[in-house]
């Protein structure tokens, strides 16, 4: 049996952890630059606030209904996510962190009854982290996803759904569209509709071989999973990324070269941080920036450049990124977005260097280790390159950011007794 634990409206729930006065009230969280709604509490959804709606269009509605508005607070969300995952590790030795707010657990060999186990998971996360979750338990990962969805849709289940018998998952699958299945997108659903497959049960009842002739082996596996036959195992070790990108829109449009260079430097440093965390080296990178695509004089530039040797040194990556950005820049434009991607990355442990070039020096490795150690212990951005700028007037707009309660000393909650 598999369990899928999924946090309810995760970003909004994170904001309520240290603001219990907001429980039971409408809360929304905005995307970068406060552009779109990316998370809504149940009460906000009841007001008709849709996902990914532009903030400027619905701000009057939010103000009218006293909706609590927050900018994205990623340090807080990341830390609370880690606390959730750490708590869940106590319930199974075999886990898969699927996303920032979802985790699969293997319940094979668990002695507790599945319903009691699911309820204990739910109550433990509330007691320890104050995080509301839904728990879905089933013999396959795909059915566990469906069970989790059902646990959130049907209030009588109290957040825990067990699909451990064929008649139970048949009851659910007959009542949901095929797009509700994990791994079936709208485009695939349109192709299935031509085969008269509309509901999840229609797909579960279809002949896998016939379906594979119209699609691929992935859909055939989904059919097997919908019938209680596991085809997907836990991925306990996350696979390494083949590319690492860091992109952001500017909070204030860049009309000169300097803010573009500072932004490129910051994004290059963050990409290099992720590269070292993965224990990989970069051979090439992609630099780009552009104006607003909604303006008539849209201007976009980009280039892919090779690094002199495989490296994870922030200094070298940043220097080449700045040189490339300066070469691409043309005055007379208002740039809205910039980014950098490390596009050719290789495993540092197994990469064989050129016979005529020793590669990155041991001194560079030591410098990067010291830099990472300080930033990990004192907070990201404690030690940074001056090229990233200090004031950053171009940095993304965040008008409604909550305190970083768990990751910043100055923002620690104060308790008065």
XYZ file of C-alpha atoms in Angstrom:
417
model
C 0.000 0.000 0.000
C 1.043 3.572 -0.721
C 0.054 6.738 1.102
C 0.106 10.199 -0.464
C 0.147 13.064 2.029
C -0.652 16.441 0.479
C -0.789 19.743 2.367
C -3.996 21.743 1.951
C -3.445 25.060 0.122
C 0.162 24.852 1.256
C 1.355 28.449 0.837
C -1.810 29.841 2.406
C -1.605 27.304 5.251
C 2.029 28.317 5.897
C 0.912 31.917 6.383
C -1.691 30.772 8.914
C 0.783 28.780 11.033
C 2.063 31.916 12.792
C -1.187 33.822 12.255
C -3.857 31.677 13.943
C -6.176 34.694 13.788
C -6.467 34.004 10.052
C -7.764 30.455 10.425
C -11.209 30.109 8.937
C -10.727 33.355 6.986
C -9.955 33.942 3.284
C -6.217 34.057 2.499
C -4.412 34.369 -0.840
C -0.724 34.208 -1.725
C 0.675 35.970 -4.784
C 3.366 34.955 -7.262
C 6.676 36.719 -7.877
C 6.229 40.474 -8.290
C 2.759 40.089 -6.789
C 1.456 39.236 -10.231
C -0.981 36.326 -9.852
C -2.831 34.388 -7.179
C -0.972 31.084 -6.686
C -2.569 29.819 -3.466
C -6.003 30.244 -1.877
C -7.482 29.052 1.366
C -10.806 27.195 1.238
C -12.617 30.379 2.276
C -10.968 32.348 -0.553
C -12.031 29.709 -3.062
C -15.602 30.018 -1.785
C -15.540 33.703 -2.762
C -14.996 32.656 -6.381
C -11.313 33.621 -6.514
C -9.747 31.499 -9.245
C -6.232 30.140 -9.468
C -3.660 32.252 -11.365
C -5.930 35.271 -11.572
C -4.076 38.599 -12.080
C -3.874 40.465 -8.793
C -4.594 43.883 -10.296
C -7.909 42.613 -11.699
C -9.266 41.109 -8.481
C -7.723 43.457 -5.895
C -11.048 45.334 -5.410
C -12.803 41.995 -4.744
C -10.116 41.012 -2.233
C -10.311 44.333 -0.399
C -14.106 44.250 -0.338
C -14.146 40.833 1.325
C -11.266 41.515 3.759
C -9.101 38.818 2.203
C -5.620 38.520 3.775
C -3.051 39.103 1.006
C 0.534 37.811 1.135
C 3.509 37.941 -1.200
C 5.375 34.652 -1.663
C 7.666 33.963 1.302
C 9.812 31.106 -0.021
C 12.212 30.834 2.957
C 9.223 30.264 5.268
C 7.552 27.791 2.915
C 10.758 25.845 2.368
C 11.428 25.520 6.091
C 7.874 24.427 6.932
C 7.993 21.946 4.061
C 11.137 20.451 5.587
C 9.384 20.159 8.955
C 6.446 18.372 7.331
C 8.728 15.921 5.513
C 10.811 15.292 8.632
C 7.661 14.462 10.594
C 6.431 12.102 7.861
C 9.688 10.151 7.916
C 8.614 8.784 11.296
C 5.767 6.886 9.630
C 7.721 4.919 7.019
C 11.362 4.104 6.257
C 10.631 4.310 2.515
C 9.516 7.712 1.253
C 9.479 9.844 -1.892
C 9.353 13.635 -1.654
C 7.229 14.375 -4.706
C 6.989 18.168 -4.362
C 7.290 20.921 -1.768
C 3.920 19.910 -0.286
C 3.520 16.232 -1.255
C 5.163 12.999 -0.133
C 4.567 9.344 -0.995
C 5.072 6.757 1.762
C 5.299 3.009 1.448
C 3.043 1.312 4.000
C 4.208 -2.190 3.161
C 4.458 -4.226 6.354
C 2.809 -1.580 8.529
C 1.111 -3.223 11.507
C -1.382 -0.421 12.173
C -4.731 -0.464 10.428
C -4.548 1.772 7.372
C -7.356 4.100 8.454
C -5.834 4.551 11.905
C -2.418 5.104 10.321
C -3.805 7.778 7.980
C -5.592 9.546 10.826
C -2.462 9.444 12.968
C -0.431 11.025 10.154
C -3.023 13.788 9.809
C -3.200 14.500 13.547
C 0.577 14.352 14.060
C 1.212 16.962 11.352
C -1.396 19.230 12.890
C 0.008 18.813 16.411
C 3.668 19.256 15.424
C 3.545 21.728 12.516
C -0.032 23.060 12.517
C -0.296 21.959 8.887
C -3.662 20.653 7.579
C -3.239 17.755 5.142
C -5.165 15.196 3.145
C -4.132 11.533 3.212
C -4.880 9.076 0.429
C -4.032 5.370 0.795
C -4.260 2.780 -1.988
C -2.346 -0.165 -3.515
C -0.791 1.997 -6.289
C 0.606 5.530 -6.498
C -1.988 6.578 -9.100
C -4.867 5.372 -6.933
C -3.254 6.993 -3.875
C -3.345 10.286 -5.781
C -7.014 9.710 -6.537
C -7.672 8.799 -2.897
C -6.001 12.006 -1.747
C -8.142 14.044 -4.124
C -11.249 12.297 -2.793
C -10.206 12.905 0.823
C -10.228 16.647 0.143
C -13.455 16.686 -1.885
C -15.689 14.650 0.474
C -15.814 16.271 3.915
C -17.301 13.189 5.601
C -13.973 11.417 5.094
C -12.330 13.919 7.460
C -9.238 14.236 5.302
C -8.400 10.503 5.021
C -9.509 8.238 2.154
C -8.683 4.526 1.838
C -9.141 2.846 -1.550
C -8.098 -0.671 -0.626
C -10.816 -2.660 -2.429
C -11.824 -2.718 -6.140
C -15.408 -1.681 -5.413
C -14.156 1.404 -3.547
C -11.939 2.744 -6.306
C -14.562 1.850 -8.929
C -17.056 4.046 -7.050
C -14.596 6.958 -7.175
C -13.392 6.457 -10.746
C -16.949 6.412 -12.114
C -17.544 9.881 -10.680
C -14.500 11.817 -11.906
C -13.387 12.929 -15.393
C -10.356 11.376 -17.011
C -8.433 14.642 -16.464
C -8.589 13.978 -12.691
C -6.143 11.099 -13.153
C -2.524 11.794 -12.263
C -0.578 11.973 -15.535
C -3.517 12.638 -17.910
C -3.460 16.197 -19.234
C -6.109 17.994 -21.305
C -4.426 17.240 -24.606
C -4.358 13.533 -23.813
C -7.964 13.718 -22.601
C -8.987 15.169 -25.980
C -7.395 12.194 -27.747
C -9.089 9.757 -25.381
C -12.452 11.431 -25.970
C -12.257 10.296 -29.598
C -12.181 6.736 -28.219
C -15.285 7.467 -26.103
C -13.220 7.565 -22.913
C -14.638 10.360 -20.753
C -14.443 9.206 -17.134
C -11.590 7.740 -15.130
C -13.495 4.449 -15.012
C -13.721 4.397 -18.831
C -9.924 4.489 -18.950
C -9.544 1.883 -16.197
C -11.869 -0.447 -18.155
C -10.114 0.051 -21.502
C -7.859 -2.526 -23.134
C -4.267 -1.464 -22.333
C -2.883 -2.776 -25.623
C -5.438 -0.888 -27.702
C -4.809 2.298 -25.755
C -1.046 1.917 -26.209
C -1.598 1.837 -29.978
C -3.085 5.340 -29.706
C -0.677 6.640 -27.109
C 2.396 5.234 -25.324
C 3.469 2.850 -22.598
C 2.948 5.509 -19.896
C -0.811 5.466 -20.418
C -0.776 1.676 -20.416
C 0.900 1.788 -17.006
C -1.723 4.225 -15.747
C -4.458 1.739 -16.705
C -2.678 -0.998 -14.771
C -2.316 1.294 -11.768
C -6.016 2.232 -11.888
C -6.790 -1.470 -11.574
C -4.671 -1.894 -8.456
C -1.571 -3.357 -10.146
C 1.538 -1.317 -9.169
C 3.750 -0.174 -12.032
C 5.331 2.883 -10.395
C 7.753 2.407 -7.523
C 8.955 4.958 -5.000
C 11.800 7.211 -6.170
C 13.552 7.495 -2.822
C 16.523 9.384 -4.294
C 15.524 12.350 -6.476
C 17.062 12.215 -9.947
C 19.628 14.867 -10.785
C 18.466 17.761 -12.927
C 19.839 17.869 -16.452
C 19.510 21.649 -16.587
C 19.404 24.299 -13.876
C 17.628 27.604 -14.590
C 17.086 30.702 -12.501
C 14.809 33.380 -13.971
C 12.844 36.286 -12.521
C 10.885 39.319 -13.673
C 12.139 42.705 -12.503
C 10.104 44.567 -9.895
C 11.067 47.732 -11.754
C 11.873 47.657 -15.470
C 15.575 47.944 -16.251
C 16.317 50.900 -18.522
C 20.095 50.735 -18.118
C 22.779 48.068 -18.275
C 23.716 48.054 -14.565
C 20.472 46.532 -13.176
C 20.598 43.867 -15.887
C 24.164 42.958 -14.907
C 23.242 42.829 -11.206
C 20.248 40.603 -11.902
C 22.267 38.253 -14.129
C 24.941 38.066 -11.415
C 22.386 37.150 -8.740
C 20.728 34.481 -10.894
C 24.106 33.035 -11.900
C 25.051 32.721 -8.219
C 21.792 30.959 -7.346
C 22.151 28.564 -10.253
C 25.712 27.790 -9.118
C 24.437 27.146 -5.562
C 21.977 24.557 -6.899
C 24.709 23.059 -9.066
C 27.001 22.496 -6.075
C 24.136 21.088 -4.003
C 23.665 18.503 -6.738
C 27.446 17.878 -6.852
C 27.642 18.612 -10.574
C 29.766 20.794 -12.859
C 28.640 23.060 -15.697
C 30.109 23.115 -19.185
C 27.837 25.717 -20.790
C 25.161 28.261 -19.916
C 22.265 30.109 -21.485
C 21.860 33.855 -20.801
C 18.767 35.798 -21.856
C 16.699 38.901 -21.096
C 13.753 40.565 -22.805
C 11.188 43.361 -22.663
C 7.457 42.913 -22.078
C 5.941 40.603 -24.719
C 2.756 42.686 -24.547
C 4.476 45.794 -25.901
C 4.710 46.522 -29.608
C 8.493 47.003 -29.553
C 9.257 43.600 -27.988
C 13.012 42.978 -27.808
C 14.646 39.721 -26.743
C 18.283 38.614 -26.714
C 19.969 35.379 -25.683
C 23.134 33.378 -26.188
C 24.641 30.042 -25.185
C 28.285 30.187 -24.186
C 30.848 27.561 -23.201
C 32.682 27.794 -19.903
C 36.488 27.526 -20.172
C 36.379 24.237 -18.216
C 33.779 22.292 -16.183
C 33.162 24.288 -13.018
C 30.808 25.030 -10.148
C 32.682 28.185 -9.088
C 30.216 31.054 -8.648
C 32.912 33.596 -9.476
C 33.766 32.131 -12.868
C 30.141 31.473 -13.848
C 29.121 34.997 -12.815
C 32.014 36.675 -14.642
C 31.224 34.943 -17.937
C 27.497 35.621 -17.519
C 28.148 39.352 -17.008
C 30.468 39.551 -20.012
C 27.850 37.875 -22.175
C 25.042 40.119 -20.911
C 27.108 43.248 -21.565
C 27.780 42.038 -25.114
C 24.087 41.351 -25.779
C 22.742 44.553 -24.229
C 21.377 47.290 -26.462
C 20.234 50.645 -24.995
C 16.800 52.111 -25.586
C 14.749 49.239 -24.151
C 12.894 48.576 -20.884
C 13.814 45.041 -19.916
C 11.253 43.125 -17.885
C 12.812 39.704 -17.311
C 16.246 38.061 -17.246
C 17.572 34.624 -16.568
C 20.424 32.175 -16.762
C 20.466 28.436 -17.306
C 23.270 25.928 -16.814
C 22.482 23.724 -19.784
C 25.310 21.175 -19.934
C 25.984 19.718 -16.502
C 27.894 16.592 -15.567
C 28.481 14.555 -12.431
C 31.481 15.986 -10.594
C 32.431 12.620 -9.136
C 32.625 10.725 -12.422
C 33.612 13.411 -14.952
C 36.958 12.788 -16.671
C 38.866 15.986 -17.325
C 40.915 16.806 -20.386
C 44.468 15.456 -20.251
C 45.882 18.917 -21.002
C 43.731 20.831 -18.488
C 43.466 19.918 -14.796
C 40.052 21.587 -14.481
C 38.865 23.476 -11.439
C 41.511 24.073 -8.812
C 41.380 22.801 -5.237
C 41.538 26.421 -4.073
C 38.267 27.154 -5.890
C 36.675 24.116 -4.249
C 37.752 25.315 -0.813
C 36.456 28.852 -1.421
C 33.056 27.560 -2.545
C 32.820 25.219 0.467
C 33.486 28.121 2.855
C 30.954 30.295 1.044
C 28.271 27.589 1.174
C 28.968 26.792 4.825
C 28.510 30.411 5.884
C 25.326 30.881 3.856
C 23.862 27.599 5.097
C 24.473 28.453 8.731
C 23.769 32.206 8.698
C 21.159 32.405 5.927
C 21.279 32.685 2.159
C 22.811 35.933 0.983
C 25.001 36.441 4.051
C 28.066 36.133 1.825
C 27.676 37.211 -1.808
C 29.530 38.752 -4.723
C 29.503 42.549 -4.902
C 28.522 42.216 -8.566
C 25.001 41.270 -7.395
C 24.453 44.769 -6.045
C 23.407 45.863 -2.572
C 20.225 47.935 -2.778
C 18.698 46.116 -5.771
C 15.945 48.584 -6.776
C 15.168 46.232 -9.688
C 14.463 43.267 -7.380
C 11.062 41.596 -7.615
C 8.157 43.433 -6.015
C 6.877 41.960 -2.720
C 4.512 44.405 -1.036
C 2.846 41.961 1.338
C 5.660 39.719 2.569
C 5.203 38.133 5.994
C 8.154 37.763 8.409
C 10.571 34.861 7.930
C 9.548 33.464 11.320
C 11.759 30.357 11.255
C 14.803 31.373 9.188
C 15.702 34.924 10.239
C 16.772 35.898 13.756
C 15.163 39.348 13.610
C 11.810 37.813 12.593
C 11.553 35.250 15.408
C 8.092 35.416 17.036
C 7.993 37.102 20.424
C 5.927 35.487 23.178
C 4.726 37.656 26.041
C 3.697 35.853 29.204
